[in-house]
PDB file of C-alpha atoms in Angstrom:
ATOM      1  CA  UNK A   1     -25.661 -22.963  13.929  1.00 42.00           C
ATOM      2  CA  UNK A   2     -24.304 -20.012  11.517  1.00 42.00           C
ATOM      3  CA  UNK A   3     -21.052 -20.401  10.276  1.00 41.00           C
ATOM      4  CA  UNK A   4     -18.680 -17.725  10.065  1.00 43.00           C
ATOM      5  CA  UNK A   5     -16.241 -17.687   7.233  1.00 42.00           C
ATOM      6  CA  UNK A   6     -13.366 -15.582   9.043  1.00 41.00           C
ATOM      7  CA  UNK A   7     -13.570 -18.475  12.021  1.00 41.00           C
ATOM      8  CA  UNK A   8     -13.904 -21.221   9.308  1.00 45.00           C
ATOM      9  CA  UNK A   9     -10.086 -19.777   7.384  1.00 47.00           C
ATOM     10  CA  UNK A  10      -8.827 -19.485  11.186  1.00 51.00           C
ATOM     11  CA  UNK A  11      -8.603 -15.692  10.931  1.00 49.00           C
ATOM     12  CA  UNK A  12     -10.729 -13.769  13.932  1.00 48.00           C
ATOM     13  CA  UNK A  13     -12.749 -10.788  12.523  1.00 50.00           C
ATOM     14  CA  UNK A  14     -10.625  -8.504  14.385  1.00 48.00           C
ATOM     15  CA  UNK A  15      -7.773  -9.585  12.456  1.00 44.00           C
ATOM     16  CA  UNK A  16      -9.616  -9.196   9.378  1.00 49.00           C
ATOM     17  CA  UNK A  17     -10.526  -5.042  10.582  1.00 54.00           C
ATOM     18  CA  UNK A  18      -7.180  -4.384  11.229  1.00 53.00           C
ATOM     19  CA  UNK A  19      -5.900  -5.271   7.744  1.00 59.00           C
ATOM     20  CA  UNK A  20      -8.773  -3.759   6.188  1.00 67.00           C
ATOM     21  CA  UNK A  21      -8.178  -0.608   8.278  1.00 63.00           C
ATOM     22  CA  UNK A  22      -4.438  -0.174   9.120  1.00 60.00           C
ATOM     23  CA  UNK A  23      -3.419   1.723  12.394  1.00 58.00           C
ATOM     24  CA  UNK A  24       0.392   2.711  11.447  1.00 57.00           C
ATOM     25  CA  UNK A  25       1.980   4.436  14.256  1.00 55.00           C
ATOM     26  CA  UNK A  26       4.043   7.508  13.326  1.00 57.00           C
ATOM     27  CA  UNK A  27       4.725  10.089  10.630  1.00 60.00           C
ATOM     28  CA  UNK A  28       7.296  12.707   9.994  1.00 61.00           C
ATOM     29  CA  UNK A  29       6.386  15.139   7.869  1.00 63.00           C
ATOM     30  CA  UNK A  30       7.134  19.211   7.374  1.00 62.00           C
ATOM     31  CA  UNK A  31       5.010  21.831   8.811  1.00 68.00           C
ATOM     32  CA  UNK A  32       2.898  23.209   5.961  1.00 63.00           C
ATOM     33  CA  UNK A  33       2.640  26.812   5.702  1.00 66.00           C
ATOM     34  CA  UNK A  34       1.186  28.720   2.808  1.00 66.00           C
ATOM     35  CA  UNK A  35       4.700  28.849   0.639  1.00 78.00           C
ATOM     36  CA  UNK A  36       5.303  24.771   0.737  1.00 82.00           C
ATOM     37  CA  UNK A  37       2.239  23.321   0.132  1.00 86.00           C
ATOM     38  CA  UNK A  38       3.527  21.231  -2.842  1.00 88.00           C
ATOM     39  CA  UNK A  39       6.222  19.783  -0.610  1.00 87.00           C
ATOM     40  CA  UNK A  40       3.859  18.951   2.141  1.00 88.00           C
ATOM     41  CA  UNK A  41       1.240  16.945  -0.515  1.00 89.00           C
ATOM     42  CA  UNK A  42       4.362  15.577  -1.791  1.00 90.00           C
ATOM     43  CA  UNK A  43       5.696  14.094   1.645  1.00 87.00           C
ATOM     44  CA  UNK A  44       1.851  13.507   2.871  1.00 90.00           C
ATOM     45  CA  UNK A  45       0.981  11.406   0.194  1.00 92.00           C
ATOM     46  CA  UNK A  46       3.695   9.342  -0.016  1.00 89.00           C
ATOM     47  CA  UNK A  47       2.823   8.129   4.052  1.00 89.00           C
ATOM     48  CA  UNK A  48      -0.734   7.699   3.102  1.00 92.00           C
ATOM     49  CA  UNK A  49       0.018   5.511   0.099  1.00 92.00           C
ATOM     50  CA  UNK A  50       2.635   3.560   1.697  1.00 88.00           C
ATOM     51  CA  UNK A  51      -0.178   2.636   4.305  1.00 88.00           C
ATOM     52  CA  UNK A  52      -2.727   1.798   1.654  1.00 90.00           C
ATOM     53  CA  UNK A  53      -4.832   4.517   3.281  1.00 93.00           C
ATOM     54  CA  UNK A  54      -5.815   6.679   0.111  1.00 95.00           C
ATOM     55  CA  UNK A  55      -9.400   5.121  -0.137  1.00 95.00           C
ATOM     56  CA  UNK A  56     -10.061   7.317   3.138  1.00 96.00           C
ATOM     57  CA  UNK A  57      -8.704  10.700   1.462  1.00 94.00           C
ATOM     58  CA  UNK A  58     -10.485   9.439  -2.199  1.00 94.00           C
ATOM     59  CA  UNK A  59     -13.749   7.984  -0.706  1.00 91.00           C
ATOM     60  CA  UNK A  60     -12.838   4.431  -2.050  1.00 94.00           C
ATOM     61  CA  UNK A  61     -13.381   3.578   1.389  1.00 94.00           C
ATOM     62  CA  UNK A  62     -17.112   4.884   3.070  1.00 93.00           C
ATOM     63  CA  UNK A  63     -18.367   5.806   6.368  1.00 95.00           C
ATOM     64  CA  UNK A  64     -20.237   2.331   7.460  1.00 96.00           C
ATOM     65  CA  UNK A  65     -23.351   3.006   9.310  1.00 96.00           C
ATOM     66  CA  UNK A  66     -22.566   3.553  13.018  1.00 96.00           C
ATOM     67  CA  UNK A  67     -24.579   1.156  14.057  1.00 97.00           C
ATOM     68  CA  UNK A  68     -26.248  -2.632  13.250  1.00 96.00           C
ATOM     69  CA  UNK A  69     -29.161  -4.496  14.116  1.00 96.00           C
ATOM     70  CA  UNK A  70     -28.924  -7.680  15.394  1.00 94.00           C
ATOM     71  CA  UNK A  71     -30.914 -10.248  16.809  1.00 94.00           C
ATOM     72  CA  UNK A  72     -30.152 -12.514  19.556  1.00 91.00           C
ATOM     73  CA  UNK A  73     -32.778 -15.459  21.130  1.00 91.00           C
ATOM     74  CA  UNK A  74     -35.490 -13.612  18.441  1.00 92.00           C
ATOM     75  CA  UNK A  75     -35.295 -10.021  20.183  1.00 94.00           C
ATOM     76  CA  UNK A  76     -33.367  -7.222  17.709  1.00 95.00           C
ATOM     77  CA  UNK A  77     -31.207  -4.915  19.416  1.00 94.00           C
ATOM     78  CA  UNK A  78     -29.096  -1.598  18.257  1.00 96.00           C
ATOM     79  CA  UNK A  79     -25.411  -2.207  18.517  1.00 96.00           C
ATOM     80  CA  UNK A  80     -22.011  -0.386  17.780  1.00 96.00           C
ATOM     81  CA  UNK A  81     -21.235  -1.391  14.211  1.00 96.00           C
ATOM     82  CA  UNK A  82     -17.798  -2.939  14.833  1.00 95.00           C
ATOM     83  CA  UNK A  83     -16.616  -1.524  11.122  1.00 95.00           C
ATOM     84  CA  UNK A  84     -17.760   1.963  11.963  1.00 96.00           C
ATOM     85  CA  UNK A  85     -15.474   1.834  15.125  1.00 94.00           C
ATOM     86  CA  UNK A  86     -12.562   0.474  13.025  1.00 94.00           C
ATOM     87  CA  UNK A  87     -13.311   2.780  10.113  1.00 95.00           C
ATOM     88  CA  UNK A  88     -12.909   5.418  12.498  1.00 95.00           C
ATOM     89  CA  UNK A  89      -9.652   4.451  14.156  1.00 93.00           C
ATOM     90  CA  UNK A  90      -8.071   4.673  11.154  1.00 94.00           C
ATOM     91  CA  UNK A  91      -9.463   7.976  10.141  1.00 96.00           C
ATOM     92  CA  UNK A  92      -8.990   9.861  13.564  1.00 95.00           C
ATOM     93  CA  UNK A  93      -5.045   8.725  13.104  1.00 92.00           C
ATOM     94  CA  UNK A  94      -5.245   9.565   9.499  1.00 94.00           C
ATOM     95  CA  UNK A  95      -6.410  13.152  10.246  1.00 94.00           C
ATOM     96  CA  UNK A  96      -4.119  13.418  13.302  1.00 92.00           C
ATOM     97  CA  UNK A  97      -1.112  12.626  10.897  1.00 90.00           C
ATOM     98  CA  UNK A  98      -2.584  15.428   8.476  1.00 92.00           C
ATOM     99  CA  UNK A  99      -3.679  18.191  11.218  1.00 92.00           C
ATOM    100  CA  UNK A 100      -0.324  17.410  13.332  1.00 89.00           C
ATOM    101  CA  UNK A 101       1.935  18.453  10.051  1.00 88.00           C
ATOM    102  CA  UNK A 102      -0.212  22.169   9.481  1.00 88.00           C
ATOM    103  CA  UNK A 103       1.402  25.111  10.699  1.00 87.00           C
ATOM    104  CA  UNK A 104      -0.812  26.781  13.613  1.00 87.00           C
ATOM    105  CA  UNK A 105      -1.706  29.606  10.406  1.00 87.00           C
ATOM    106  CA  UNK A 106      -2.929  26.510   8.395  1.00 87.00           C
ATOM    107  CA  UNK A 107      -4.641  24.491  11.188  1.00 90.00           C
ATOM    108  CA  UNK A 108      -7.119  28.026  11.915  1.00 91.00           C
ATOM    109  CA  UNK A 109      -8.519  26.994   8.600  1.00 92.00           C
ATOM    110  CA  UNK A 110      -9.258  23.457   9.193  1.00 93.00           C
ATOM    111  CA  UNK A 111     -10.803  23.807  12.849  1.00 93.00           C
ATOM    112  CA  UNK A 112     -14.630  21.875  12.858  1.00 94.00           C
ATOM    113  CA  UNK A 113     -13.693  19.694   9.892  1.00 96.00           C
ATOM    114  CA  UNK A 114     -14.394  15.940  11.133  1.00 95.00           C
ATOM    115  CA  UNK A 115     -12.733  13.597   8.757  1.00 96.00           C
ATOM    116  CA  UNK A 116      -9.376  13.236   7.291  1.00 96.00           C
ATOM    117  CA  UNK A 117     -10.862  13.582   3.732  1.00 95.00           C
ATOM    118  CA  UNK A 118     -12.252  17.227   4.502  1.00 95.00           C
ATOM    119  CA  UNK A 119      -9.512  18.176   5.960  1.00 94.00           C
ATOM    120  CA  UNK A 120      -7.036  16.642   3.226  1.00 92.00           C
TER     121      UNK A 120
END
């Protein structure tokens, strides 16, 4: 039988994503528009710091592969990678925090852009 280190430290995996990938819940920050934009990276990177999230606007923290092989009763199957999905939790709130303080003339310019550190 495999033995799992998070279950062996009493600590579930899922316990272990969510610290790796924080999911903070709210953010107040100004509007940008063209004539603030150092007040705006001023305010926005003092939420993303304070939530450790920086490796996801620096690329300190990568894209894992979407999915993972595994292999059950000596069959492999394609699976949801369970990081991926967390990875991306974090990043669609990151980039909702960052698209939800643009001014309507700033947001035109970041429309197709599909992760917080293109957009950022």
């Amino acid at each position: 039988m495999a033995s799992n280190a998070s279950s062996s430290t009493g600590t579930s995996p899922s316990f272990v994503m969510a610290a790796k990938y924080p999911y903070p819940s709210n953010v107040n920050v100004a509007n940008f528009v063209h004539k603030n934009y150092l007040l705006w990276k001023t305010q926005m990177l003092g939420l993303i710091e304070s939530q450790d999230m920086m490796g996801f606007i620096e690329g300190q923290i990568s894209i894992p592969t979407f999915t993972i092989e595994i292999v059950e009763n000596g069959a492999a199957r394609t699976v949801p990678n369970p990081e991926f999905l967390a990875w991306k939790k974090s990043d669609r709130l990151l980039r909702g925090w960052i698209t939800g303080s643009l001014s309507e003339e700033v947001l035109g310019l970041v429309v197709g852009l599909q992760t917080s550190s293109e957009i950022f």
